[in-house]
XYZ file of C-alpha atoms in Angstrom:
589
model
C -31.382 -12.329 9.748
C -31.156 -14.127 13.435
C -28.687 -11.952 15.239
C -26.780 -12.122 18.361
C -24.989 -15.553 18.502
C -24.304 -16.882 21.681
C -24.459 -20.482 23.722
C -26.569 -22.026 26.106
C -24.402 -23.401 28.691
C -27.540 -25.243 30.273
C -28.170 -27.024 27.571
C -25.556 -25.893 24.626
C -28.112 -24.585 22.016
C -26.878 -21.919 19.610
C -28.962 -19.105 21.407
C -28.991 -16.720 18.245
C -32.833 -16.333 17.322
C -34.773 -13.075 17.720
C -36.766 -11.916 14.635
C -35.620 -10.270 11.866
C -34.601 -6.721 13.048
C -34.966 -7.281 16.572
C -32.219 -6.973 19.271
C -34.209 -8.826 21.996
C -36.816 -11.466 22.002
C -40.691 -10.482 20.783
C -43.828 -11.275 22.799
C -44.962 -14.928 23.652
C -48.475 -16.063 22.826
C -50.396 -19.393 23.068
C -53.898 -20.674 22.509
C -54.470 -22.472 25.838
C -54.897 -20.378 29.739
C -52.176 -22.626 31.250
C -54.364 -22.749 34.557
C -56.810 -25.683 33.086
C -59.208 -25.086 35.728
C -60.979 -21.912 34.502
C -61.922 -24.323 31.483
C -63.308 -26.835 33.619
C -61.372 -29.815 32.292
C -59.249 -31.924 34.543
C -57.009 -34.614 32.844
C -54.566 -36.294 35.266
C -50.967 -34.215 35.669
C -51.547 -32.243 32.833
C -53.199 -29.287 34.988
C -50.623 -29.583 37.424
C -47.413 -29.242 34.690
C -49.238 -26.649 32.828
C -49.944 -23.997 35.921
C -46.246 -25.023 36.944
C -44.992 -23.719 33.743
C -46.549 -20.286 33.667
C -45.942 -19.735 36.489
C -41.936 -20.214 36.341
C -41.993 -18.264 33.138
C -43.756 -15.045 34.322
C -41.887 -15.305 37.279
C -38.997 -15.420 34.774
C -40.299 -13.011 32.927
C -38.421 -13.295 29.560
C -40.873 -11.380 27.180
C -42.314 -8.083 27.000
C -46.003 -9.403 26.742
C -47.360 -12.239 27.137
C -50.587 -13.125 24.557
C -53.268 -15.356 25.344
C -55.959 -16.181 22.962
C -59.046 -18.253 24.408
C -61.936 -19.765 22.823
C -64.881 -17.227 24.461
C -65.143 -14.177 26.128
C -66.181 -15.740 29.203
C -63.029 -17.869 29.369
C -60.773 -14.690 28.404
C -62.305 -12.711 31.058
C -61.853 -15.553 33.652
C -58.371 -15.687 32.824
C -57.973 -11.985 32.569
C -58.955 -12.018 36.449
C -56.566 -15.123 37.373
C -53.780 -13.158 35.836
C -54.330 -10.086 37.720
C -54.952 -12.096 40.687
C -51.654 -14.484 40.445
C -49.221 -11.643 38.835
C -50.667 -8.089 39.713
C -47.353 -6.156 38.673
C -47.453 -7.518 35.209
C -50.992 -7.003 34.921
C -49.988 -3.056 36.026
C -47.160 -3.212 33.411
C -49.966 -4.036 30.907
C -47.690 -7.178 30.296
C -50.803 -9.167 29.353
C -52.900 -9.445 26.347
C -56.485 -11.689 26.629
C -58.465 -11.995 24.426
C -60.355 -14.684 21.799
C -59.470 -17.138 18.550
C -61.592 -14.515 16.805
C -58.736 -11.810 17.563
C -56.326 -14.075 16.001
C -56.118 -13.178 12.475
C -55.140 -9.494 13.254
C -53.213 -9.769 16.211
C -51.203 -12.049 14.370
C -50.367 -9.524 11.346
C -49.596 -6.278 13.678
C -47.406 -8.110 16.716
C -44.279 -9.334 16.514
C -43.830 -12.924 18.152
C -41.123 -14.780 19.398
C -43.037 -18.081 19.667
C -46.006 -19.488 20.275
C -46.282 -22.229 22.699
C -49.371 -24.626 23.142
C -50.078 -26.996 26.260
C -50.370 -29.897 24.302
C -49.867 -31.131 20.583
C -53.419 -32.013 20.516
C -54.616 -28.818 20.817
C -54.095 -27.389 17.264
C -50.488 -26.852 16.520
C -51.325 -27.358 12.889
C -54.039 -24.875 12.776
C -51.515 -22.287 14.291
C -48.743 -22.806 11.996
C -51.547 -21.905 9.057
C -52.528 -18.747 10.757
C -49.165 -17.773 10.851
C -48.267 -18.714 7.719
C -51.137 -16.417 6.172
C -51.321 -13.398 8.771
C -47.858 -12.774 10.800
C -45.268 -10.626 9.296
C -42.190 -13.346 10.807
C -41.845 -17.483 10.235
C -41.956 -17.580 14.426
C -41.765 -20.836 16.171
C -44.664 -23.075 17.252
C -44.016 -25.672 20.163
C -46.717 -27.956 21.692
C -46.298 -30.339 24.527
C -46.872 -33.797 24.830
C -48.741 -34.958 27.315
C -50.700 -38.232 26.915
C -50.550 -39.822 24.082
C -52.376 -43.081 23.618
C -56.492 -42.353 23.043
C -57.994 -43.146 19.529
C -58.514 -39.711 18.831
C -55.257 -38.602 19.369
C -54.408 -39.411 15.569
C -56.678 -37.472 13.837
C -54.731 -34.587 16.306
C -51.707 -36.088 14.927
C -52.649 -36.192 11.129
C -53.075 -32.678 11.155
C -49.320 -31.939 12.344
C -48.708 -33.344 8.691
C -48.571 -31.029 5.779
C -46.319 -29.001 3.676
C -46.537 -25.537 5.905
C -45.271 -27.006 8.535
C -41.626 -25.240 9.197
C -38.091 -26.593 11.022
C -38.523 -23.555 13.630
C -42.126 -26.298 14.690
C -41.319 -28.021 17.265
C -43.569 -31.201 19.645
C -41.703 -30.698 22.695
C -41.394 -34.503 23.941
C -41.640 -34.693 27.708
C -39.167 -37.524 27.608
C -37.123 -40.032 25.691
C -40.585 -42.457 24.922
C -42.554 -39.445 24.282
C -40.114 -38.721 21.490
C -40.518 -42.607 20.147
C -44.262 -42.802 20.316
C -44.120 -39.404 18.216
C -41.779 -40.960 15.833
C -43.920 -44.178 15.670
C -47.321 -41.950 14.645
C -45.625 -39.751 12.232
C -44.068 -42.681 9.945
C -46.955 -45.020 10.768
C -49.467 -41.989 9.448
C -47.312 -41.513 6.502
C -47.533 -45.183 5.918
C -50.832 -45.832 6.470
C -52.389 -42.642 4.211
C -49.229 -42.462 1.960
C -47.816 -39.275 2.473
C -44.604 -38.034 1.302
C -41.944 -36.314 2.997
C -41.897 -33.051 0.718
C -45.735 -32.562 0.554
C -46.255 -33.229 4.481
C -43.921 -32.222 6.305
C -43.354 -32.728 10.095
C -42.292 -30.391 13.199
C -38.997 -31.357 14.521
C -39.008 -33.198 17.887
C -37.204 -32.200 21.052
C -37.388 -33.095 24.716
C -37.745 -30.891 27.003
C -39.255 -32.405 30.514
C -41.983 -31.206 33.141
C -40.700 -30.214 36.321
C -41.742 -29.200 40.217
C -40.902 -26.388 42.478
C -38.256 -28.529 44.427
C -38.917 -26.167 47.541
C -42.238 -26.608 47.658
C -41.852 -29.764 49.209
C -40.356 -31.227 52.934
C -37.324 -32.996 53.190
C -37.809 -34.391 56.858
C -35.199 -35.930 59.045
C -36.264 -39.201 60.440
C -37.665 -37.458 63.715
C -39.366 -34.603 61.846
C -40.722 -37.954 59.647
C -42.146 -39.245 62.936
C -43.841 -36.254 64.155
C -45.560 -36.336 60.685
C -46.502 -39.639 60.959
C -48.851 -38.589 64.217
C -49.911 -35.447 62.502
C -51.322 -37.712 60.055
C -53.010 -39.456 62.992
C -55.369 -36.991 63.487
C -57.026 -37.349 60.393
C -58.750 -40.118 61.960
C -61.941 -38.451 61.868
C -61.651 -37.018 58.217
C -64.714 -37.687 56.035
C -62.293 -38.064 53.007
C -59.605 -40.463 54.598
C -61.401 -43.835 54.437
C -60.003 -45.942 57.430
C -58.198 -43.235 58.809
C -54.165 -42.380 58.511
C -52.701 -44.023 61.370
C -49.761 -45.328 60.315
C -48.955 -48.437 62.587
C -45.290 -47.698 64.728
C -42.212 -48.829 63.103
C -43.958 -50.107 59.764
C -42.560 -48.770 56.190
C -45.006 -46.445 54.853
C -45.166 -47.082 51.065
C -46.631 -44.741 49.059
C -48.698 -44.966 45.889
C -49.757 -41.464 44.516
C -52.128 -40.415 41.117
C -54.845 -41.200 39.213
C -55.925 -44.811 41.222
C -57.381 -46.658 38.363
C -56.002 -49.987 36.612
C -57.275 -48.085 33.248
C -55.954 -45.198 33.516
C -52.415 -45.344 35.536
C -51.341 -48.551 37.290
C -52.756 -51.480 38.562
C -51.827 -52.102 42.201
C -52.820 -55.772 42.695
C -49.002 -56.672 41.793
C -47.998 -54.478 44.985
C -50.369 -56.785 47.080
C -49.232 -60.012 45.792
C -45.097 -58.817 46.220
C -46.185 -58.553 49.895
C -47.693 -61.712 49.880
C -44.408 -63.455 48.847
C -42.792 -61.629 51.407
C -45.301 -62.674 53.951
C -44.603 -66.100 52.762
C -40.835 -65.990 52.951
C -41.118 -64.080 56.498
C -41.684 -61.092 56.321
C -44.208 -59.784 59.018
C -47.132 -57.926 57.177
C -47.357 -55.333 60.275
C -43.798 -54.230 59.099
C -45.568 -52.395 55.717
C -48.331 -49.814 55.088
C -49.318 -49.079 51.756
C -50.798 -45.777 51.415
C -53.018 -45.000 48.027
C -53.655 -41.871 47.732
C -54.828 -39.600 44.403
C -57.721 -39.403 42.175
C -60.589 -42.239 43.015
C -64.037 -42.476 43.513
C -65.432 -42.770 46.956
C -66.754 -46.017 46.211
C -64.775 -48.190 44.187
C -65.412 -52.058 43.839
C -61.676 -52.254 43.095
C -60.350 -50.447 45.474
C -62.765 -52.852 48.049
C -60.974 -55.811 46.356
C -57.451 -54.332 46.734
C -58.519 -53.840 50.165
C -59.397 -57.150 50.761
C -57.198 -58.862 49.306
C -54.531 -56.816 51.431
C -56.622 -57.833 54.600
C -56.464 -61.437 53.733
C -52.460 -61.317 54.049
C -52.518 -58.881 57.193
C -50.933 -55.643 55.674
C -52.434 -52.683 56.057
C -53.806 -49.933 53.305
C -55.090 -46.451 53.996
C -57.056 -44.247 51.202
C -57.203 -41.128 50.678
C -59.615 -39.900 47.584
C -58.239 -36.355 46.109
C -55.663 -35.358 49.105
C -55.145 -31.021 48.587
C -51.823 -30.029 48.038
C -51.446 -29.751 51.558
C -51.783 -33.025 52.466
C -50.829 -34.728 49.289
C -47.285 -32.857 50.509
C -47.916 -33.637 54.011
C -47.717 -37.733 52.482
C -44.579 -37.732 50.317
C -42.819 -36.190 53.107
C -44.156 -38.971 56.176
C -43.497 -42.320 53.753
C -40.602 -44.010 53.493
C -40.764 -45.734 49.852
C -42.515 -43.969 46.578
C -44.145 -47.225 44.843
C -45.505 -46.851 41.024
C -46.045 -49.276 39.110
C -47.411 -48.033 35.869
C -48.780 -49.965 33.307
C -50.746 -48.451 31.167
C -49.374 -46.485 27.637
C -51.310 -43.102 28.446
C -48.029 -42.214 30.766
C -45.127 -40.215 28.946
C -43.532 -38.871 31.719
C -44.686 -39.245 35.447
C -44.774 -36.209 37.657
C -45.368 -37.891 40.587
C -42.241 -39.591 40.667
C -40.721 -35.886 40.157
C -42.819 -34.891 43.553
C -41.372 -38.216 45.163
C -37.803 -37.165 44.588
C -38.345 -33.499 45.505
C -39.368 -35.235 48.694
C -36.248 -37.028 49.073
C -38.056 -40.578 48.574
C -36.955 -43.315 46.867
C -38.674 -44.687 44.115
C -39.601 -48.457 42.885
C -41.208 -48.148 39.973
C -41.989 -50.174 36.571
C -39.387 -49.820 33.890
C -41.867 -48.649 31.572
C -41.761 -45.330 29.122
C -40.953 -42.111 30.388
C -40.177 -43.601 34.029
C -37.090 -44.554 32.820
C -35.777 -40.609 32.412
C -36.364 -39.601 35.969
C -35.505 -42.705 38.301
C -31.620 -43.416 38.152
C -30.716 -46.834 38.916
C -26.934 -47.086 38.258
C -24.688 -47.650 41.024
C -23.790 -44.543 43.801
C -26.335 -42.507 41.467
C -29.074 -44.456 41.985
C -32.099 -42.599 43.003
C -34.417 -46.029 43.081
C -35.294 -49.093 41.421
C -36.682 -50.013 37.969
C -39.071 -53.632 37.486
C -39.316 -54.980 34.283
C -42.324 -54.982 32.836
C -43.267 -57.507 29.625
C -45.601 -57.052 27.134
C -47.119 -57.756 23.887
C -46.133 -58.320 20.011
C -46.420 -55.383 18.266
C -48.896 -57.257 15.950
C -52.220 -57.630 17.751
C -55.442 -57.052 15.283
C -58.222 -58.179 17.816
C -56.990 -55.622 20.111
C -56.287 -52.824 17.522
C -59.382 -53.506 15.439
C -61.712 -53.372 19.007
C -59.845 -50.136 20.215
C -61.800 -47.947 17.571
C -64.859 -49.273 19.241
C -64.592 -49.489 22.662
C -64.571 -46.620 25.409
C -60.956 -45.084 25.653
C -60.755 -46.355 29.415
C -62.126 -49.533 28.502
C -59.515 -50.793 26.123
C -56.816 -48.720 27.814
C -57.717 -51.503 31.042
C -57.315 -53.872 28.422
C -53.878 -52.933 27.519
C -52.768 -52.609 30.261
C -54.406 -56.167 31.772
C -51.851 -57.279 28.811
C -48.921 -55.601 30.122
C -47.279 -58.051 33.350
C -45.038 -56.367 35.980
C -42.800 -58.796 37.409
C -44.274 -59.326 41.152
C -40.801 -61.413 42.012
C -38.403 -58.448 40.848
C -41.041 -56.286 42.842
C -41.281 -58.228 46.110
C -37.611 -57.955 45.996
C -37.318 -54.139 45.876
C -39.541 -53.608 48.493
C -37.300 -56.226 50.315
C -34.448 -54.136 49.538
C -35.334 -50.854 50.613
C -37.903 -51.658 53.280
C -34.858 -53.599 55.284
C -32.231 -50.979 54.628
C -33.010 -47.621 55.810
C -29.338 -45.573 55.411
C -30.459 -47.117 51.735
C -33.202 -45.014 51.348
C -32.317 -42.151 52.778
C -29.466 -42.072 50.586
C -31.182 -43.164 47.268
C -33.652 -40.269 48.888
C -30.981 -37.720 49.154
C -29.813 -38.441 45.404
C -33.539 -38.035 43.987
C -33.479 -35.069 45.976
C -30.547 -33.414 44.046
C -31.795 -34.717 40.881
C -34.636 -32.959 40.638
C -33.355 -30.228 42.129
C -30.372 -29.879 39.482
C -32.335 -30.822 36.183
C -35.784 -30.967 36.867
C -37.112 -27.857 38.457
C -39.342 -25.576 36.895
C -36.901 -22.754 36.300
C -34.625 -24.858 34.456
C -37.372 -26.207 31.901
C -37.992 -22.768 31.597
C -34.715 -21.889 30.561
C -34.208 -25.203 28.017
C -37.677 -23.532 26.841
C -35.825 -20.084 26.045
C -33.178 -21.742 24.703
C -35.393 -23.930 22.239
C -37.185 -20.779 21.101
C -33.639 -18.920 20.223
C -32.466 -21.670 18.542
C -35.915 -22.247 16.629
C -34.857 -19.074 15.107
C -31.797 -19.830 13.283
C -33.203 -22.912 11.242
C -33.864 -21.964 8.009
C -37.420 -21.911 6.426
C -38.954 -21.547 2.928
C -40.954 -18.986 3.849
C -42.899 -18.589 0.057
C -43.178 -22.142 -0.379
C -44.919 -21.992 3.830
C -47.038 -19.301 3.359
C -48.433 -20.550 -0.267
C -49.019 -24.176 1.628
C -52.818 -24.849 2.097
C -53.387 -27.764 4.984
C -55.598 -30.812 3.775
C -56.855 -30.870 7.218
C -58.736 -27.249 6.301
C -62.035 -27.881 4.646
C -62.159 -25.735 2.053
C -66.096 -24.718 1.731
C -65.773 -22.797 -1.563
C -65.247 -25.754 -3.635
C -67.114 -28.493 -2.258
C -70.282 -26.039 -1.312
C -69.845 -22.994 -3.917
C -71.997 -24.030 -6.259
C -75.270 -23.903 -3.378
C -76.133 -20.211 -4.541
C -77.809 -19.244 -7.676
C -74.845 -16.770 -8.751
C -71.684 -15.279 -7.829
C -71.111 -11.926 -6.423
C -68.860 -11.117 -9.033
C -71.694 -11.205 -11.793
C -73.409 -8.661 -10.499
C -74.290 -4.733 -10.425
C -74.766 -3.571 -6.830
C -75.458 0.371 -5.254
C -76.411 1.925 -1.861
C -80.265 0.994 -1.221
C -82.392 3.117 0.670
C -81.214 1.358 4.394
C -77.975 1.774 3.124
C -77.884 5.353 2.600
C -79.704 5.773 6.098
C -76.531 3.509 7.659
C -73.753 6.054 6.365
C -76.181 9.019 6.970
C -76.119 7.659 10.477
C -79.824 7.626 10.376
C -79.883 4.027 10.633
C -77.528 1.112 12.491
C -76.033 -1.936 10.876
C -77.094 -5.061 13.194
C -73.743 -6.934 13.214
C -74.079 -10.206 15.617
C -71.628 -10.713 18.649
C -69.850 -13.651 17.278
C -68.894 -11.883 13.993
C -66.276 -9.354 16.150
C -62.966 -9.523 14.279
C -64.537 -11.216 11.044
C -66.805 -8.781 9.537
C -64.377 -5.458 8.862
C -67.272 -2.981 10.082
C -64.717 0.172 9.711
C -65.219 -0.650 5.731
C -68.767 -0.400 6.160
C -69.019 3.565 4.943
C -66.116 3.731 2.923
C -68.030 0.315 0.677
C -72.010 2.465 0.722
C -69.717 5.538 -0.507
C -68.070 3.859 -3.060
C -71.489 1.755 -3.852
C -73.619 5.301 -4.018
C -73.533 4.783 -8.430
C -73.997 1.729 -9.698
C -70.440 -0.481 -10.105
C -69.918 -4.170 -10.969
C -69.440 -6.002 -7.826
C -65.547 -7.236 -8.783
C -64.987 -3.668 -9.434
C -66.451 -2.409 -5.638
C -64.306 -5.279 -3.921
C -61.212 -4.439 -5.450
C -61.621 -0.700 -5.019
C -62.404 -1.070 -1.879
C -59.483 -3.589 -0.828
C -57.412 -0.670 -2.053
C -58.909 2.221 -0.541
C -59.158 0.513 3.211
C -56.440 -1.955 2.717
C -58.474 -5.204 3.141
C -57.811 -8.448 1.201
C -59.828 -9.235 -1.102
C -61.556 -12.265 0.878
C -62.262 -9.346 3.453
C -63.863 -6.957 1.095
C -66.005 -9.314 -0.650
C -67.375 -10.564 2.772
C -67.900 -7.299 4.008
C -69.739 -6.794 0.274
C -72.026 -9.850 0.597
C -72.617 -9.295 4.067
C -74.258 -5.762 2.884
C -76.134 -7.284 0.564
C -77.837 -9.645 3.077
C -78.733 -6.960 5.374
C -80.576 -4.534 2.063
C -77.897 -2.521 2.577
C -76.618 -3.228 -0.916
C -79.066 -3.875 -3.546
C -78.783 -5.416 -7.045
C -79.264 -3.214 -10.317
C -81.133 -5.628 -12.535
């Protein structure tokens, strides 16, 4: 039984779950490295959020080891190293455990866990909660993070959440408030669409817990400290990677637009050109503005030359710079004046950037579009920026849907998002607002500031984390009706292929051959391939050419040997056929 009742007064979660028997919490283990690099994938913030996490919970420091299961051995040892390297006195503590998916099976059944936790509901959550259910002594909790949400194959990811193993301590972390909606919109429309009931596929609970930043990682400059940046950005003049240089002309509001710079994949910037233009029109000299763009781009982009243009045409000036470091990236949120995003496009759940604004102490006008609308606050002496509508669609729109299995993701993403308007008018007249009033933004810049700083740093989602994983505990699961649960997303070979060989082990009469005898003589060597560590139970190997010296029906050698070496009987038989392939068996006719 969970002991140790107690509340969260961070987030007011019954904090009362360790595992059965325990005092204290268990290890941690997940399936992913956390530092996305090493695997050579790089999908917008997600790399960002996930190093940011690990790194505020081993800093934390919560567990007494910290498991991470990878899919080769290259990739385990690459993270072994980045461990050592990052966190050297928890690699001397032996606080970490690498190794690969192989491993899983019987690292599962002889640790004790206190959750699992994977970067992102795609990547297998429902998978996980089947290993556990077969191999792991305790019902522990499995969380995955959202992250984006919108490409075609994220439903098949999503399907696969859906089956009758699944337990109330499995949670999809939502990011934010939308994240939990678009969750809740998949899980009923899947059960819809395939007609799936609510006993026989079950679904993990939702939650939101949000990303966060290291609030002190980043410069909160007075307005003459802002200045002096301003000319240190000068001198990038000559940098390769700043096209057009970073002069910033005197006195003009620098406005800021930082992340993946692509109308398919983020926002589409166009609207910020044509809100200058109307304040061009109405006055407003275009020398007064700079918009900055800055983020993820190619070095040649035809729209990015059009953006340009079109911004040339009206006389404001934009500088780009293609994949800032964190240096300068830092160096840019702390010299602007006004953080401007306005996302359009359904792959954002959350928006870190906005997060990195407000540790800045910027001000934000962004769209008032999904996640956005948890991190800017726009009420009154709270406010922390400004929200523009945004309109969009029917939910009904065939040609679109029926196209969108078809097309490249990015493709129809720039569709849907082409479809999505921001209002240029409300947007013109934000800028308006906060370009003319600067006590305005320094004080909306000062409130995002503290906001982030009180709820959205990294060591508080690390502690609503904890706190999620206690309370996991103390739900209540079926565990025999969990563990007897087989997934329909698991392809079960046996009974669509089984009837491929000529005959069943079972059917036979098997000894020791010849090669056999040699192998527990230790005359001879089994050759057992590299990919088969952790599958093939090779300590069973003597023991099964002992008990296979006489002749014995092959059901009776697999059950006698289950016993004796305290193997399934899956395991055994494996081990039994695999003999047989290598002559180390042989049939008695």
């Amino acid at each position: 039984m969970p002991v140790g009742k107690r509340v969260d007064h961070l987030t007011g979660r019954d904090r009362c779950g360790f595992a059965p028997g325990m005092t204290q919490r268990a290890d941690w283990g997940t399936l992913d490295p956390f530092y996305e690099g090493l695997a050579g994938k790089v999908v917008m913030g997600r790399p960002v959020a996930n190093a940011g996490f690990l790194e505020a919970l081993l800093r934390r420091d919560p567990f007494p080891r910290y498991h991470f299961y990878l899919e080769s051995e290259r990739l385990a040892a690459m993270q072994s190293q980045e461990l050592e390297r990052r966190h050297p006195t928890l690699h001397a503590r032996g606080a970490f455990v690498v190794d690969t998916w192989a491993a899983l099976p019987h690292a599962l059944a002889t640790n004790r866990f206190h959750a699992f936790h994977l970067s992102d509901c795609h990547n297998r959550p429902g998978p996980m909660v089947r290993l556990r259910n077969l191999h792991a002594p305790d019902i522990f909790p499995i969380t995955a993070t959202t992250h984006s949400l919108s490409f075609q194959e994220f439903k098949r990811h999503v399907l696969a959440h859906l089956w009758q193993g699944v337990t109330p301590r499995d949670c999809t972390v939502c990011t934010s408030r939308a994240a939990e909606k678009v969750m809740q919109g998949y899980y009923g429309w899947l059960r819809e669409a395939y007609g799936l009931g609510n006993a026989l596929f079950r679904e993990p609970t939702l939650e939101i817990v949000p990303l966060g930043v290291e609030p002190k990682a980043y410069l909160v400059p007075a307005p003459a400290e802002k200045r002096q940046l301003r000319e240190m950005l000068a001198a990038y003049e000559s940098d390769e990677k700043v096209q057009g240089g970073l002069a910033i002309p005197k006195d003009a509001v620098m406005l800021l637009a930082l992340g993946r710079v692509s109308p398919g994949l983020k926002m589409d910037l166009l609207p910020v050109v044509r809100a200058v233009q109307r304040l061009v029109v109405e006055g407003r000299h275009p020398g007064s503005l700079c918009l900055v763009v800055a983020g993820s781009m190619p070095a040649k982009d035809p729209y990015l030359d059009l953006l340009q243009a079109l911004a040339r045409n009206i006389g404001l000036t934009v500088r780009r710079v293609p994949r800032p470091d964190e240096d300068l990236k830092r160096t840019l949120l702390a010299a602007a004046d006004i953080f401007i995003s306005p996302s359009d496009n359904v792959q954002e759940t959350f928006g870190l950037t906005i997060l990195e604004a407000g540790a800045s102490g910027l001000p934000v006008i962004a769209s008032d579009w999904d996640g956005y609308r948890d991190l800017v606050a726009t009420e009154g002496e709270n406010a922390t920026g400004i929200l523009v509508r945004t309109f969009g669609r029917q939910e009904q729109s065939p040609m679109d849907d029926a196209m969108g299995s078809i097309l490249p993701g990015d493709v129809h993403h720039l569709r849907l998002a082409q479809s999505t308007a921001v209002d240029v008018a409300a947007l013109a007249r934000a800028i308006e607002t906060l370009a003319s009033d600067e006590p305005l933004r320094q004080a909306m810049g000062r409130r995002a500031h503290e906001r982030v700083t009180g709820q959205f740093s990294w060591d508080n989602v690390v502690e609503r984390h904890l706190a999620l994983w206690d309370e996991l505990w103390t739900r209540t699961v079926d565990e025999d009706a969990a563990r007897k649960a087989t997934p329909p997303f698991e392809l079960p070979y046996g009974r669509i292929f089984g009837w491929h060989p000529s005959a069943k082990l079972n059917g036979l009469i098997v000894q020791t051959s010849r090669s056999g005898e040699n192998v527990y003589r230790g005359r001879e060597f089994p050759q057992v391939y590299a990919d088969l560590d952790g599958w093939l139970p090779e300590q069973a190997l003597k023991p099964l050419l002992v008990l296979a010296r006489k002749p014995r029906p092959a059901a009776e050698l697999v059950q006698r040997l289950a016993a004796a070496q305290s193997l399934t009987p899956e395991e055994a038989e494996r081990l039994a056929l695999w003999a047989l392939k290598h002559d180390l068996l042989e049939i008695v006719e």
